Coordinates of C-alpha atoms in Angstrom, one line a residue:
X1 CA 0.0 0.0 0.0
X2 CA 2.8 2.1 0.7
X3 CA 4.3 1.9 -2.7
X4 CA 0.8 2.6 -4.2
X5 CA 1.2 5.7 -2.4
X6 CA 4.6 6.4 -3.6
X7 CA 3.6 5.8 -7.3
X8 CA 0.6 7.5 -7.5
X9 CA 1.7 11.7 -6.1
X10 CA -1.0 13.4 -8.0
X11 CA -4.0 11.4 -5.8
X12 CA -3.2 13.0 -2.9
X13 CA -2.8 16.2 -4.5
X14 CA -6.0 16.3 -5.7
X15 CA -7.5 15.1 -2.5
X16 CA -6.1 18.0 -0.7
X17 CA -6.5 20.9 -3.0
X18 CA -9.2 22.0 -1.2
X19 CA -7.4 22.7 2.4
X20 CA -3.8 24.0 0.9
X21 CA -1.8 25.7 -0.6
X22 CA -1.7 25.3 -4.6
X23 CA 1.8 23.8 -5.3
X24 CA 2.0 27.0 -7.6
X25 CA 0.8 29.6 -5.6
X26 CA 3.1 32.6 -3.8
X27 CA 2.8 30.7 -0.9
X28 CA 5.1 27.4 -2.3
X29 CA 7.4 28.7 -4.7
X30 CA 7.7 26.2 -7.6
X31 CA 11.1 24.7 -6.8
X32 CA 9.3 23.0 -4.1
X33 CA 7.5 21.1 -5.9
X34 CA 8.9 17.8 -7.1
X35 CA 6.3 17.8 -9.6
X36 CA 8.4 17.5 -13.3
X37 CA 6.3 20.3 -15.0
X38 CA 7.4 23.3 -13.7
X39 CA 5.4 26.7 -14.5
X40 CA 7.9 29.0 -15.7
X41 CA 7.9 32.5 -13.1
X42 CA 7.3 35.1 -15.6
X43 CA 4.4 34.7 -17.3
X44 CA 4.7 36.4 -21.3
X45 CA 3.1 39.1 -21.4
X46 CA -0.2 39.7 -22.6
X47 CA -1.9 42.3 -24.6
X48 CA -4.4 44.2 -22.9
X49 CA -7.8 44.6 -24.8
X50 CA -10.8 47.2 -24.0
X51 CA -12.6 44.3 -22.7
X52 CA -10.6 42.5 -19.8
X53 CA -12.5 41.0 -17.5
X54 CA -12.1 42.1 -13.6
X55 CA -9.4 39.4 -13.2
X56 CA -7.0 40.5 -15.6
X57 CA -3.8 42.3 -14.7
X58 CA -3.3 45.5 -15.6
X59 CA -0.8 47.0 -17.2
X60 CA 0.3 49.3 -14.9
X61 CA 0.4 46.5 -11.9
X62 CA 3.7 44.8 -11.1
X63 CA 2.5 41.5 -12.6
X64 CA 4.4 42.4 -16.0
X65 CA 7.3 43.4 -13.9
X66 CA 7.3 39.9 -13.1
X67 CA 6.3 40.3 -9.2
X68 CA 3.1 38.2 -8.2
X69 CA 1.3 39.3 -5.0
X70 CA 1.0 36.6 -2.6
X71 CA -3.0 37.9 -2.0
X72 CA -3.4 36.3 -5.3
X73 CA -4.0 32.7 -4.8
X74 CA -5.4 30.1 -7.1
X75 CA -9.2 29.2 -6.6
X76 CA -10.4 25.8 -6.3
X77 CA -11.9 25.3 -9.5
X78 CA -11.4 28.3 -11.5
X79 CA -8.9 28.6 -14.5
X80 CA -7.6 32.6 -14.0
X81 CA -6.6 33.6 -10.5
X82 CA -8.2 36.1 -8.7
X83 CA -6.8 39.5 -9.2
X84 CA -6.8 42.2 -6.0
X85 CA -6.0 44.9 -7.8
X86 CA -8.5 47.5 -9.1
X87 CA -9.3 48.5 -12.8
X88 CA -8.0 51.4 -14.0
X89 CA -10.7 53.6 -15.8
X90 CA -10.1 56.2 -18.6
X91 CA -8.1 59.3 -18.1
X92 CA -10.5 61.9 -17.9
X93 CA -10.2 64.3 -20.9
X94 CA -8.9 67.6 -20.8
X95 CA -11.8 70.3 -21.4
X96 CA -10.1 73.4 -20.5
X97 CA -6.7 75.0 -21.5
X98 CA -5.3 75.1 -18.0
X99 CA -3.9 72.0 -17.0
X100 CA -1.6 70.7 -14.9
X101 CA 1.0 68.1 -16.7
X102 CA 2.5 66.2 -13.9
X103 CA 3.3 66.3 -10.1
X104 CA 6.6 64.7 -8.8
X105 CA 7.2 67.1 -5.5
X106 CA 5.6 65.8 -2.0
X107 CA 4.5 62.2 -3.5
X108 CA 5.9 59.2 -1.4
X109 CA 8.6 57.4 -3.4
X110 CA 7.8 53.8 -4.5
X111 CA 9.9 51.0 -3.3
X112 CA 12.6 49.9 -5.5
X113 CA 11.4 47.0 -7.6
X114 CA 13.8 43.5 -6.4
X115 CA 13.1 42.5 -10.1
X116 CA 14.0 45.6 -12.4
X117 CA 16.4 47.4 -11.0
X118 CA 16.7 49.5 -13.7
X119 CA 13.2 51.5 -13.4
X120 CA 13.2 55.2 -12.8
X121 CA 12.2 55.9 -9.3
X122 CA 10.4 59.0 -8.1
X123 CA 12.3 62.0 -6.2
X124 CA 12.9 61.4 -1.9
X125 CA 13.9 65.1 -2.3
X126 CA 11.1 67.0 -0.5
X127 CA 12.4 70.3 -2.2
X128 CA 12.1 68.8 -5.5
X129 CA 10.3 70.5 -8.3
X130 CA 6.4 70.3 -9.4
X131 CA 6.1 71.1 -12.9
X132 CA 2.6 72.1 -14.4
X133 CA 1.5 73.5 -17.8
X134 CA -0.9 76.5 -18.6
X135 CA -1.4 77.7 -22.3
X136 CA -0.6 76.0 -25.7
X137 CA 1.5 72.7 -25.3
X138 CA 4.3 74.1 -27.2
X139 CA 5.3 76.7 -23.7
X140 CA 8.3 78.6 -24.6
X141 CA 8.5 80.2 -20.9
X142 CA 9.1 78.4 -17.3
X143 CA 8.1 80.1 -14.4
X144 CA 9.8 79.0 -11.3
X145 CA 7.5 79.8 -8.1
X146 CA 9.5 79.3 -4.6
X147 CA 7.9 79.6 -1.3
X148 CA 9.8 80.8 2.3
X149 CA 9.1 77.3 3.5
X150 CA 11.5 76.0 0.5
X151 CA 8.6 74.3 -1.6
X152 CA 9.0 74.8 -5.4
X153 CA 6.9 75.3 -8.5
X154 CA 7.5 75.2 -12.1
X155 CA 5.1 76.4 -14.4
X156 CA 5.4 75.7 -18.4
X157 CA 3.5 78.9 -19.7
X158 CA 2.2 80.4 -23.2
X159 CA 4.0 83.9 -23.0
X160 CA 1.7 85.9 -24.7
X161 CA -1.3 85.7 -22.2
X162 CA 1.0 85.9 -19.3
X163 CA 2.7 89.5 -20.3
X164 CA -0.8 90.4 -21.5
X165 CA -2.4 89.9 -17.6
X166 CA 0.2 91.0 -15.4
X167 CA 2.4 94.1 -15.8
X168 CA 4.9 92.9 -13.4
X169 CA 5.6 89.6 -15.0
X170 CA 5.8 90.8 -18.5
X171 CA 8.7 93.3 -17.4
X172 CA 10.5 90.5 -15.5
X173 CA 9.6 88.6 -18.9
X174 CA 11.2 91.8 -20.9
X175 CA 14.0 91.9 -18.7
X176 CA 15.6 88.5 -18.8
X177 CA 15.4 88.5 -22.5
X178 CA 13.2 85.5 -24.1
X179 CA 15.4 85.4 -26.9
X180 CA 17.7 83.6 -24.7
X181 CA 16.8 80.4 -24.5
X182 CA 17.5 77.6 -21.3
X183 CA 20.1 74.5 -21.1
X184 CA 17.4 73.0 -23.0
X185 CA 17.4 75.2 -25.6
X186 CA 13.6 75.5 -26.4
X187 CA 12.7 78.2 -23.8
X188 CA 13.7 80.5 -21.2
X189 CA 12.8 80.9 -17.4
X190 CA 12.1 83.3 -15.0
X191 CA 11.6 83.2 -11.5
X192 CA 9.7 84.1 -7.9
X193 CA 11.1 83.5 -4.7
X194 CA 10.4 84.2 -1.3
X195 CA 6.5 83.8 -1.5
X196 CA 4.0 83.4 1.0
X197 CA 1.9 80.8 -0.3
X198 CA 2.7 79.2 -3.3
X199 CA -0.6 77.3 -4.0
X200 CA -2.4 80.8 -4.2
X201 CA 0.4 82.2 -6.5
X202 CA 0.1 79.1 -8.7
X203 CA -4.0 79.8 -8.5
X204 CA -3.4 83.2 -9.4
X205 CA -1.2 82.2 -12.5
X206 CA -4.5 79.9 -13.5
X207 CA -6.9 82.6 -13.5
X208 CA -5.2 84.3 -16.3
X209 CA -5.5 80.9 -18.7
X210 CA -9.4 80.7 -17.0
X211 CA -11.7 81.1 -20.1
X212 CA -14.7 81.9 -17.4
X213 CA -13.0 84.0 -14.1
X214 CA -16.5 84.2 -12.1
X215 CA -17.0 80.7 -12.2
X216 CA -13.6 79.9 -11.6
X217 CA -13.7 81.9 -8.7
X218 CA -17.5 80.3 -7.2
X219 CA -15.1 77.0 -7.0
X220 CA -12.4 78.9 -4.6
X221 CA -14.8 80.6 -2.4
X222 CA -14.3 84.3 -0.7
X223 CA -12.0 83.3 1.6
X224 CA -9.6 82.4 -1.6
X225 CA -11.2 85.2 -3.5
X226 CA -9.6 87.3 -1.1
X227 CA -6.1 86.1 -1.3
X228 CA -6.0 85.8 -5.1
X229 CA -6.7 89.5 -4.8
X230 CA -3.6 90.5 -3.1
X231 CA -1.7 88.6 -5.1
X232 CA -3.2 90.0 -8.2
X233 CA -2.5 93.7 -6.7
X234 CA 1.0 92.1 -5.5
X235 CA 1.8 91.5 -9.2
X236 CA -0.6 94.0 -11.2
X237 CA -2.8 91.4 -12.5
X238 CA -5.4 94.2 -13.3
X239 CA -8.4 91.9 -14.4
X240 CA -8.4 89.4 -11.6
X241 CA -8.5 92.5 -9.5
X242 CA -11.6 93.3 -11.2
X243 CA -12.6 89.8 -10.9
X244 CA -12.6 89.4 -7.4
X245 CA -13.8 92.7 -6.2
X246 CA -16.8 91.8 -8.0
X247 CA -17.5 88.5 -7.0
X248 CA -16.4 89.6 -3.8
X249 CA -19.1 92.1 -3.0
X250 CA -21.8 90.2 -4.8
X251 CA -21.5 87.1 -2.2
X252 CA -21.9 87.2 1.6
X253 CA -19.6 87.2 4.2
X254 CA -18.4 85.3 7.4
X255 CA -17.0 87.6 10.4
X256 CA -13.4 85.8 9.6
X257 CA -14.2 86.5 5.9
X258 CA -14.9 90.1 6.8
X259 CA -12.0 91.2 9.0
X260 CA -9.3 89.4 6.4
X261 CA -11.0 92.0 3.9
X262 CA -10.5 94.7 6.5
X263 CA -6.8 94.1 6.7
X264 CA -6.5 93.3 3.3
X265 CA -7.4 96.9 2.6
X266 CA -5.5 98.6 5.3
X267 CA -2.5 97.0 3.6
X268 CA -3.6 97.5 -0.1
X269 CA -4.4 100.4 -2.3
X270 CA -7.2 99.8 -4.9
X271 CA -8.3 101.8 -7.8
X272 CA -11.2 103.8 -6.4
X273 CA -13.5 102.9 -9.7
X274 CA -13.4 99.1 -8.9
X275 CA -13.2 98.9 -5.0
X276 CA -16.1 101.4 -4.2
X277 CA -18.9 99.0 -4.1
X278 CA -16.5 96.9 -1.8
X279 CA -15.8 100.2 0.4
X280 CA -19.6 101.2 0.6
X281 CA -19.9 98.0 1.7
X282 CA -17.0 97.7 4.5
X283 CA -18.1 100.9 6.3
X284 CA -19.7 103.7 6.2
X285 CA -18.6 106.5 3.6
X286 CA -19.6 109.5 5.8
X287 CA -19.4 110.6 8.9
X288 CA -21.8 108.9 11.3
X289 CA -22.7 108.8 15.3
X290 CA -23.6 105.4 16.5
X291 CA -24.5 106.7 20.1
X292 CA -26.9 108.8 18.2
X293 CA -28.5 105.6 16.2
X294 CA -28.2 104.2 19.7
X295 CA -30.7 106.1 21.1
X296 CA -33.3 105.9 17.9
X297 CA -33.1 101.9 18.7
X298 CA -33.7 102.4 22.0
X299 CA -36.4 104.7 21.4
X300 CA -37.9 102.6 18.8
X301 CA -37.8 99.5 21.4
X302 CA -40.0 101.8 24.3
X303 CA -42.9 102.4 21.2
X304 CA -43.3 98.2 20.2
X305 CA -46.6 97.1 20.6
X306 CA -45.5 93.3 20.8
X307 CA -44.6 92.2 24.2
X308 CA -42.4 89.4 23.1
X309 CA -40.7 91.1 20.2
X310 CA -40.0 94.3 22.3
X311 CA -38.4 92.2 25.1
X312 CA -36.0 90.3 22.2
X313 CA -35.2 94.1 20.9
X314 CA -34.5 95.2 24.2
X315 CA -32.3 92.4 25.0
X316 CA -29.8 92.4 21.3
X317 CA -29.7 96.8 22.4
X318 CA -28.6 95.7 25.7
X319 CA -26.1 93.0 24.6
X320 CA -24.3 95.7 21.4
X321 CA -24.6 98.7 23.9
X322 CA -22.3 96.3 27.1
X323 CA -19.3 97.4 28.1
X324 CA -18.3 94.0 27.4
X325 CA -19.6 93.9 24.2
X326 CA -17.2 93.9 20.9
X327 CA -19.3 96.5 19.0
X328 CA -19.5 99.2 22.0
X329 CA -15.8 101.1 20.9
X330 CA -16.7 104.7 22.1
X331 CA -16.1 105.7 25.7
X332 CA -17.8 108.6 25.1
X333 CA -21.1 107.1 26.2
X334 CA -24.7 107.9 24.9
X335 CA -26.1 110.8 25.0
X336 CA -27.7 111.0 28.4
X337 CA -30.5 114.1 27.6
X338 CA -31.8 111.7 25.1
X339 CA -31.9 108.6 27.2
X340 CA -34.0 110.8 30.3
X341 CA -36.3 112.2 27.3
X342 CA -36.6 108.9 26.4
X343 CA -37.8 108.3 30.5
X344 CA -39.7 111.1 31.2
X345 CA -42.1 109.9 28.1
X346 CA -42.8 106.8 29.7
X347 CA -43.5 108.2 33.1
X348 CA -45.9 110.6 31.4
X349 CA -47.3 107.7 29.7
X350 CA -47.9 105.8 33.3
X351 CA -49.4 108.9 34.4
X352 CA -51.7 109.0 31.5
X353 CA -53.4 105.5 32.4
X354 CA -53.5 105.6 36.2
X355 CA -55.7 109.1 35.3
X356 CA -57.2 106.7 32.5
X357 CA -58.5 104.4 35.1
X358 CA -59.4 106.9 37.5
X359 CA -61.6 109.2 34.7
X360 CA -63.4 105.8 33.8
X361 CA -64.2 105.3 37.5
X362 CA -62.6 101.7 37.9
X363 CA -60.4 103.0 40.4
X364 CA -60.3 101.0 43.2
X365 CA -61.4 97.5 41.9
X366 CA -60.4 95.2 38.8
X367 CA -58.9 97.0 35.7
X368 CA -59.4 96.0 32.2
X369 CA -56.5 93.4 31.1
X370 CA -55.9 96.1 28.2
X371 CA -54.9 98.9 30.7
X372 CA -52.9 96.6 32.9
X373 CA -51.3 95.4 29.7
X374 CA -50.3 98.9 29.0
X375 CA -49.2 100.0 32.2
X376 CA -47.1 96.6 32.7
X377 CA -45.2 97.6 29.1
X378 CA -44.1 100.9 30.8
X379 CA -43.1 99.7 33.9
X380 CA -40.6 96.9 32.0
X381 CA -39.3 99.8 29.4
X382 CA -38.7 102.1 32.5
X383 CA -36.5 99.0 34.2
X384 CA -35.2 98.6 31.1
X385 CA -34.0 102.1 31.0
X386 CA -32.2 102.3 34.1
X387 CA -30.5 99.4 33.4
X388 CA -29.4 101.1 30.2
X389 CA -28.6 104.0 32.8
X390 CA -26.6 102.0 35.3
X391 CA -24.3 100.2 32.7
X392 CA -23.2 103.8 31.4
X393 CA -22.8 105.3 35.5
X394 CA -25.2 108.1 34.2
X395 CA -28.1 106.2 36.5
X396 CA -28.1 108.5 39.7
X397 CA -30.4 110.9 38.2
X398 CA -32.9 108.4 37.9
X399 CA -33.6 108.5 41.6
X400 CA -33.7 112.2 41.7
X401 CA -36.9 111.8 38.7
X402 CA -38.5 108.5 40.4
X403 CA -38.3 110.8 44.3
X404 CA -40.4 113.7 42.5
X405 CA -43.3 111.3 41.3
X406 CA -45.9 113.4 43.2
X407 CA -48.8 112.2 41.1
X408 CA -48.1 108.5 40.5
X409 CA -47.8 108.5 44.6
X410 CA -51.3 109.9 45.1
X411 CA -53.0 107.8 42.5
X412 CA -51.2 104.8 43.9
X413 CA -53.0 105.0 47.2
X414 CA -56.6 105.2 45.5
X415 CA -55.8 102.7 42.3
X416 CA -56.1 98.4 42.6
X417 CA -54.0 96.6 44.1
X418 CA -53.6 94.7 40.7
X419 CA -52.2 98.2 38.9
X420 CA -50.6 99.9 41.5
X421 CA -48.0 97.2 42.6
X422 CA -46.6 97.8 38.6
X423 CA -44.9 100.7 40.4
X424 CA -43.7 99.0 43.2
X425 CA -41.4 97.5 40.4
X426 CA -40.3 100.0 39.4
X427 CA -39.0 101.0 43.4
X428 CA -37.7 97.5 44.0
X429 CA -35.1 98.2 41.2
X430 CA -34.0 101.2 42.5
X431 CA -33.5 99.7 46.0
X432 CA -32.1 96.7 44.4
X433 CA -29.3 99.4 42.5
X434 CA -29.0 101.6 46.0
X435 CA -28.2 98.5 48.4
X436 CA -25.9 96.6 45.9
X437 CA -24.0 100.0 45.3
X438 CA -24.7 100.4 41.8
X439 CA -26.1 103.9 42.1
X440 CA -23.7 106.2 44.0
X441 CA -25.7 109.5 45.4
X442 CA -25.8 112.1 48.0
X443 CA -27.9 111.3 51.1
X444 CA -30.9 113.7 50.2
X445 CA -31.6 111.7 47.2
X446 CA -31.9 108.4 49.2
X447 CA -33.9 109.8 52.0
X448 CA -36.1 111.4 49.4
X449 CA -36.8 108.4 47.0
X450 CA -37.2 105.8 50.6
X451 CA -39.8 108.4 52.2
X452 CA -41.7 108.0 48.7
X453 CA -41.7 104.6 47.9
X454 CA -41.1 103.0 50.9
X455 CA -44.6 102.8 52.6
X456 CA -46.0 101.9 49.2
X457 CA -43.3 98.8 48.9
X458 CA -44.6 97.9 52.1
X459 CA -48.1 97.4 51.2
X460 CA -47.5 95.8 47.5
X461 CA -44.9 93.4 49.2
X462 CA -47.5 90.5 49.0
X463 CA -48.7 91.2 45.2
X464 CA -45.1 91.3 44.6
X465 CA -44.7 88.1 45.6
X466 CA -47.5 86.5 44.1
X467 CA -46.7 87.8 40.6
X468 CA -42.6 88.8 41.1
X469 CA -42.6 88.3 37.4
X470 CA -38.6 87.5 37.7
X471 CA -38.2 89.8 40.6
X472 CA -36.4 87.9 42.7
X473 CA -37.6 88.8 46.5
X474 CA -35.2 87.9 48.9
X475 CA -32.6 89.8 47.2
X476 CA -35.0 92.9 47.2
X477 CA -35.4 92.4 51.3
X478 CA -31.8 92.1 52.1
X479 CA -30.8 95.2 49.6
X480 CA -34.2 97.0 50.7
X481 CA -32.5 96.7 54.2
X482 CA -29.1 97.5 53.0
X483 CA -30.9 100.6 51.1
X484 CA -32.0 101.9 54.9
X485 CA -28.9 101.5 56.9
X486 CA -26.8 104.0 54.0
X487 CA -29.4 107.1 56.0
X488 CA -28.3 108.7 59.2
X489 CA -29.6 106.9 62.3
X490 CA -32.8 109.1 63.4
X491 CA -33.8 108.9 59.8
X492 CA -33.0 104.7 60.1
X493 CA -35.4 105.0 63.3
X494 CA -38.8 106.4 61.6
X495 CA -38.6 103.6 58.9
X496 CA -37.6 100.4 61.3
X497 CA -40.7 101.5 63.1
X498 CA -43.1 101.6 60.3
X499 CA -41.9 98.6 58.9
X500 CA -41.9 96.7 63.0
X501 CA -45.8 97.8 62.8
X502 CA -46.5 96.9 59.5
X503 CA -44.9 93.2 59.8
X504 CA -46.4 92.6 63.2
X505 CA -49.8 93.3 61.4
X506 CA -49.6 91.5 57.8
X507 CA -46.4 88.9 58.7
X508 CA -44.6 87.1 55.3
X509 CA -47.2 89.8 53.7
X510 CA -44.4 92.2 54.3
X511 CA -40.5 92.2 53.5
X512 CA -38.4 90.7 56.7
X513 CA -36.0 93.1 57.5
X514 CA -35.1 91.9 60.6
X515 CA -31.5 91.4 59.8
X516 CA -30.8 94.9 59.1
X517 CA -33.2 95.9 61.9
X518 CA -30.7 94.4 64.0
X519 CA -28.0 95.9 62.9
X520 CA -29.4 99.4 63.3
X521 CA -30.6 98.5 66.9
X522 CA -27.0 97.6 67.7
X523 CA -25.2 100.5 66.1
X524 CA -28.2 102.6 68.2
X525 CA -27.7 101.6 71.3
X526 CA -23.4 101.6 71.0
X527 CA -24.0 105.5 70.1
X528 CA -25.7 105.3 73.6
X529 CA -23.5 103.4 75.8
X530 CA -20.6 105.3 73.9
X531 CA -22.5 109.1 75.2
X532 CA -23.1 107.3 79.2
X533 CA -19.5 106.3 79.1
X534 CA -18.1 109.7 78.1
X535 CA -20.2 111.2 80.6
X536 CA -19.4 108.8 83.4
X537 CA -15.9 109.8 83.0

């Protein structure tokens, strides 16, 4: 049995095809194989046709170079092996006259080949040259293009369109003489060094051979728009100037896109006849106030009729009229006349509907929701204000005007609870500003607006609470009570009292100020002992 074994090798082979290695793949080189017939290793080449199946080896793969990749194996069953590499398709066709004929700088280098030694292999230089040509094929000029970071750029160029674009370029073209031809023979070469960015220069070069610039430039974008346009100034390209000023102003911008214009221009002198759109557009030709449009927004926000809307107008004024804000660049601050105008309107407008209310003889039990809807809008543009007010330190004032309110205080006593505690508001901002020493003013003024307001906060306290409408009431009782200990101490004493009656009658229905009251007992009664102990002695 063993010698039937011996004299019969090809059984087992063709038992175990399946499960190994073909005795011709990669994987067991053929002189291996004690089989007689030997495959030779480089299989004759074969002519390519249109219509090669997937399977067939290319002719720009290594199998004609006589290398077989050990992914190919040989398939139980099939005739042609499987083939890993991809078809190549056509090359697509050139369409327009700017091309670029071939790119040996940056590319990786291939592996030398162990068969062919002799093949050309590509440039490990990392400085070595790109080559590209623009124009006719038969270029009798070379532009060399090199960059600060060393990279280089070659250009093969059509002459005649290249003096005809640029001014610079055709006397650089004048000056190193075309009849003079390079080591080649066949044409000459200038050249560009120390540049920025080569790539752009290169685009630049491109625009000139474009046979459509404003779609050429909808490919690039603004952002390379914008630096194709210094270039072209750098090098007196005249029409791509034109070019890209007007695709330029004719697209949007981003904020980045904008301020690269910006500095683009403070560098750069344009030709007044192409760049004006483009300046109209950058800023303002005239002269022009801001603070003064300032205060027309403002103005305009007070007069909305749309609760919602007016709020989101007030809020974008507030945020471009912050200190912190990148659009607020004059210190000199709005025009504070203009903003009180603006204040004293809306107090006469309160003062207008409390009478309102009282002529219709509602006062004193439920108001229409229209009228408390009204009054409610002027108490919210009036916080608004002094907000406004307190950002630009011109808010002390303010307290003077809301002190002096002699009519609004009498109607408050004989109007609903549900319309006069609006005004209350109004007074818990200004405490608010007094006890968190926002607002900075004389004595008088504090007195004054507390002896106003004060007894009417007390008896509003509880509406207050019920509909704060984002007032936020413990921070109104601890600055209410930081608002009374800034006053002298006998003028400390009449409004502790009031306030000691009032919350022994009406409880959490009035603000707890017992933490301040504290304070002013203690500071009262040190004055005292301090007077018995100087007299003792």
């Amino acid at each position: 049995m063993a010698d039937a074994r011996r004299r019969s090798p090809g059984l087992r082979r063709s038992l175990c095809c399946s499960f190994a290695a073909s005795t011709q793949s990669p994987d067991r080189p053929s002189h291996d194989c004690p089989h007689p017939r030997r495959r030779p290793s480089k299989p004759p080449p074969k002519t390519p046709c249109p219509g090669s199946f997937h399977s067939s080896p290319s002719p720009t793969s290594r199998l004609g170079l006589g290398i077989i990749d050990r992914r190919r194996i040989l398939s139980p069953g099939r005739v042609s092996p499987i083939d890993s590499d991809a078809p190549l398709g056509p090359l697509p066709e050139i369409s327009d006259s700017v091309s670029i004929a071939s790119v040996v700088a940056e590319s990786e280098p291939e592996r030398p080949d162990p068969v062919s030694k002799d093949r050309s292999l590509a440039s490990e230089n990392p400085d070595a040259e790109k080559r590209g040509c623009f124009g006719e094929s038969g270029s009798e000029l070379k532009l060399s293009l090199k960059g600060k970071d060393g990279r280089c750029l070659v250009l093969e160029l059509e002459p005649g369109i290249l003096s005809e674009s640029s001014a610079l370029l055709a006397a650089m073209l004048s000056k190193s003489g075309r009849q003079v031809p390079d080591a080649s023979g066949d044409s000459c070469k200038i050249e560009l060094s120390g540049l920025e960015n080569v790539d752009v220069f290169k685009e630049t070069i491109e625009l000139m051979y474009a046979k459509d610039a404003a779609r050429w430039l909808i490919k690039g974008g603004v952002s390379r728009a914008i630096d194709i346009l210094e270039v072209s100034s750098t090098i007196m390209f005249d029409r791509g100037m034109k070019s890209c000023l007007r695709y330029i102003e004719a697209v949007p911008w981003s904020e980045n896109e904008e301020e690269k214009l910006k500095s683009l221009f403070a560098r750069c002198k344009f030709d007044e006849a192409i760049s004006e759109d483009m300046l109209a557009r950058l800023g303002p030709q005239g002269r022009n106030n801001p603070e003064d449009l300032a205060v027309r927004l403002i103005q305009s926000a007070t007069n909305g009729t749309n609760t919602k809307a007016r709020k989101e107008m007030q809020s974008l004024v507030s945020g471009l009229l912050s200190k912190s804000s990148v659009y607020h660049k004059d210190p000199a601050g709005l025009d504070k006349e203009r903003l009180y105008d603006i204040c004293h309107s809306c107090l006469n407008s309160l003062v207008h509907l409390f009478e309102e209310a009282s002529d219709r003889g509602i006062v004193g039990r439920t108001e229409t929701k229209p009228l408390i809807e009204r009054v409610s809008k002027q108490v919210e543009n009036l916080n608004w204000l002094l907000e406004i007010l307190m950002e630009k330190e011109m808010a002390e004032d303010f307290v003077h005007v809301w002190a002096n309110q002699v009519e609004l205080i009498k109607m408050h006593g004989r109007a609903s609870p549900m319309m006069r505690y609006e005004l209350s508001r109004i007074s818990a901002s200004v405490f608010i500003a007094l006890g968190r020493r926002k607002l900075q003013c004389h004595g008088d003024e504090r007195f004054a607006v507390l002896r106003s307001w004060f007894e009417p906060m007390l008896r509003d306290f509880g509406w207050l609470q019920r509909c704060s409408k984002g007032l936020d009431m413990r921070m109104l009782e601890e600055n209410l009570g930081q608002a009374l200990l800034t006053l002298p101490l006998k003028q400390q004493q009449s409004f502790f009292e009031e306030w000691f009656r009032c919350f022994a009658e009406h409880g959490t229905g009035c603000p707890n100020l017992s933490k301040a009251f504290q304070v002013w007992w203690r500071r009262l009664f040190w004055r005292s002992q301090k007077h018995a102990d100087e007299f003792n002695t």
